[in-house]
Tab-separated table of C-alpha atoms in Angstrom:
chain	number	residue	atom	x	y	z
A	243	UNK	CA	67.631	-28.709	-38.355
A	244	UNK	CA	68.892	-31.970	-36.291
A	245	UNK	CA	70.899	-32.852	-39.485
A	246	UNK	CA	72.655	-29.454	-40.137
A	247	UNK	CA	73.569	-29.420	-36.107
A	248	UNK	CA	74.743	-32.943	-36.539
A	249	UNK	CA	76.978	-31.645	-39.650
A	250	UNK	CA	78.261	-28.769	-37.976
A	251	UNK	CA	79.195	-30.888	-34.791
A	252	UNK	CA	80.798	-33.428	-36.994
A	253	UNK	CA	82.921	-30.164	-38.359
A	254	UNK	CA	83.877	-29.166	-35.409
A	255	UNK	CA	84.656	-32.315	-33.952
A	256	UNK	CA	87.191	-33.236	-36.931
A	257	UNK	CA	88.374	-29.230	-37.630
A	258	UNK	CA	91.713	-27.846	-37.533
A	259	UNK	CA	91.362	-24.509	-36.217
A	260	UNK	CA	89.730	-23.274	-33.392
A	261	UNK	CA	90.742	-25.785	-31.069
A	262	UNK	CA	91.461	-23.952	-27.867
A	263	UNK	CA	87.749	-22.884	-27.998
A	264	UNK	CA	86.876	-26.607	-28.808
A	265	UNK	CA	88.562	-27.539	-25.530
A	266	UNK	CA	85.757	-25.147	-23.795
A	267	UNK	CA	83.021	-25.584	-25.811
A	268	UNK	CA	82.975	-29.050	-27.154
A	269	UNK	CA	79.563	-29.171	-28.209
A	270	UNK	CA	78.079	-27.298	-30.947
A	271	UNK	CA	74.659	-25.388	-29.896
A	272	UNK	CA	72.407	-22.410	-31.538
A	273	UNK	CA	72.425	-20.755	-28.125
A	274	UNK	CA	75.423	-17.830	-28.056
A	275	UNK	CA	77.916	-18.230	-24.904
A	276	UNK	CA	77.281	-15.561	-22.196
A	277	UNK	CA	80.534	-14.135	-22.947
A	278	UNK	CA	81.920	-10.596	-22.895
A	279	UNK	CA	84.118	-9.220	-26.096
A	280	UNK	CA	86.723	-9.231	-23.642
A	281	UNK	CA	86.227	-13.242	-22.825
A	282	UNK	CA	86.402	-13.938	-26.585
A	283	UNK	CA	89.415	-12.223	-26.849
A	284	UNK	CA	91.208	-13.956	-23.894
A	285	UNK	CA	90.112	-17.124	-24.777
A	286	UNK	CA	90.829	-16.836	-28.518
A	287	UNK	CA	94.086	-15.181	-27.628
A	288	UNK	CA	92.955	-12.734	-30.356
A	289	UNK	CA	93.381	-9.424	-28.204
A	290	UNK	CA	95.932	-7.042	-26.949
A	291	UNK	CA	98.686	-9.688	-26.692
A	292	UNK	CA	101.941	-9.715	-27.968
A	293	UNK	CA	101.556	-13.104	-28.812
A	294	UNK	CA	98.912	-12.507	-31.180
A	295	UNK	CA	100.023	-9.213	-32.386
A	296	UNK	CA	103.377	-10.151	-33.390
A	297	UNK	CA	101.513	-12.741	-36.149
A	298	UNK	CA	100.406	-9.533	-37.672
A	299	UNK	CA	103.976	-7.714	-37.149
A	300	UNK	CA	101.731	-5.169	-35.453
A	301	UNK	CA	104.328	-5.645	-32.486
A	302	UNK	CA	108.119	-6.502	-32.654
A	303	UNK	CA	107.895	-9.534	-30.902
A	304	UNK	CA	105.833	-11.839	-28.954
A	305	UNK	CA	107.580	-11.215	-25.669
A	306	UNK	CA	106.119	-9.291	-22.926
A	307	UNK	CA	108.056	-6.684	-21.094
A	308	UNK	CA	108.786	-9.268	-18.556
A	309	UNK	CA	110.706	-11.253	-20.936
A	310	UNK	CA	108.087	-14.153	-20.741
A	311	UNK	CA	105.651	-15.041	-24.027
A	312	UNK	CA	102.751	-12.519	-24.106
A	313	UNK	CA	99.868	-14.394	-24.582
A	314	UNK	CA	96.664	-14.834	-22.242
A	315	UNK	CA	97.697	-17.129	-19.757
A	316	UNK	CA	101.284	-15.178	-19.120
A	317	UNK	CA	99.072	-12.125	-18.080
A	318	UNK	CA	96.288	-13.959	-15.983
A	319	UNK	CA	98.897	-15.686	-14.239
A	320	UNK	CA	102.173	-14.654	-13.995
A	321	UNK	CA	102.869	-10.924	-15.703
A	322	UNK	CA	104.224	-8.639	-12.896
A	323	UNK	CA	102.079	-5.702	-14.466
A	324	UNK	CA	99.056	-7.705	-14.081
A	325	UNK	CA	99.313	-8.650	-10.482
A	326	UNK	CA	95.815	-7.516	-8.993
A	327	UNK	CA	94.407	-9.683	-12.090
A	328	UNK	CA	96.134	-12.952	-11.615
A	329	UNK	CA	94.204	-16.249	-11.286
A	330	UNK	CA	96.353	-19.261	-9.710
A	331	UNK	CA	98.032	-20.994	-12.535
A	332	UNK	CA	97.739	-24.771	-13.902
A	333	UNK	CA	99.686	-27.145	-13.817
A	334	UNK	CA	100.319	-28.550	-17.499
A	335	UNK	CA	98.145	-31.517	-17.121
A	336	UNK	CA	95.166	-29.328	-15.716
A	337	UNK	CA	95.719	-26.126	-18.370
A	338	UNK	CA	92.364	-27.414	-20.383
A	339	UNK	CA	90.316	-27.397	-17.626
A	340	UNK	CA	91.474	-24.489	-16.140
A	341	UNK	CA	90.040	-22.993	-19.105
A	342	UNK	CA	86.777	-24.446	-18.960
A	343	UNK	CA	86.309	-23.746	-15.539
A	344	UNK	CA	87.620	-20.510	-15.627
A	345	UNK	CA	85.408	-19.209	-18.452
A	346	UNK	CA	82.227	-20.771	-17.413
A	347	UNK	CA	82.314	-18.743	-14.084
A	348	UNK	CA	80.868	-15.518	-14.072
A	349	UNK	CA	82.938	-13.780	-11.736
A	350	UNK	CA	85.845	-14.897	-13.675
A	351	UNK	CA	84.820	-13.850	-16.777
A	352	UNK	CA	84.071	-10.294	-14.955
A	353	UNK	CA	88.046	-10.574	-14.192
A	354	UNK	CA	89.048	-11.666	-17.688
A	355	UNK	CA	87.014	-8.360	-19.048
A	356	UNK	CA	89.040	-6.324	-16.602
A	357	UNK	CA	92.544	-7.587	-17.568
A	358	UNK	CA	91.721	-6.970	-20.926
A	359	UNK	CA	90.633	-3.787	-20.577
A	360	UNK	CA	93.548	-3.092	-18.635
A	361	UNK	CA	96.025	-4.419	-21.257
A	362	UNK	CA	93.983	-2.216	-24.025
A	363	UNK	CA	94.342	0.957	-21.905
A	364	UNK	CA	98.030	0.761	-20.710
A	365	UNK	CA	99.524	-0.573	-23.990
A	366	UNK	CA	102.410	1.816	-22.928
A	367	UNK	CA	103.040	-0.774	-20.030
A	368	UNK	CA	101.900	-3.562	-21.518
A	369	UNK	CA	103.987	-3.641	-24.915
A	370	UNK	CA	107.667	-2.318	-23.952
A	371	UNK	CA	109.827	-4.093	-25.077
A	372	UNK	CA	112.197	-6.298	-22.577
A	373	UNK	CA	115.337	-4.199	-23.389
A	374	UNK	CA	113.091	-1.255	-22.777
A	375	UNK	CA	113.719	0.553	-26.408
A	376	UNK	CA	110.220	1.149	-27.491
A	377	UNK	CA	108.793	3.325	-23.721
A	378	UNK	CA	107.033	6.261	-24.832
A	379	UNK	CA	106.183	4.807	-28.025
A	380	UNK	CA	102.212	4.876	-28.167
A	381	UNK	CA	100.031	2.022	-30.586
A	382	UNK	CA	96.229	2.131	-30.885
A	383	UNK	CA	96.179	-1.681	-30.049
A	384	UNK	CA	91.750	-1.241	-30.087
A	385	UNK	CA	92.193	-0.646	-33.684
A	386	UNK	CA	94.583	-3.250	-34.788
A	387	UNK	CA	92.571	-5.845	-32.536
A	388	UNK	CA	89.228	-4.736	-34.332
A	389	UNK	CA	91.016	-4.995	-37.587
A	390	UNK	CA	92.726	-8.113	-37.263
A	391	UNK	CA	89.274	-9.597	-35.645
A	392	UNK	CA	88.194	-8.847	-39.093
A	393	UNK	CA	90.684	-11.025	-40.960
């Protein structure tokens, strides 16, 4: 068993994928992280975010309606549509520790879950074009996120 964990750790240390999660959880373990689905979507960026959906052509752009890149950090710190869910935006040199601290705090994870749930429920607001061409267009992003999570 110990040999398997060592091999897994070596693969995790030298891997190319999952680096965002690696920066938060650098050590492999058989005990799962106590994160909700929403926290996982937020941490991986594989959620209701234009930056992710654009990669699979489920959204016309990776830009939020506010004109900035629609990634988890944007929605959690600076998007005007998610003001009630905002966290303090980290400086560039503190971004990695910000992610680690945020996701290791239970109250922060509860607020992340609220943020991601809000984005999934209000897609017509969160995914409007900055040029406002798609007002009224409704897409079921829950289905898209489920589909892309299985890819």
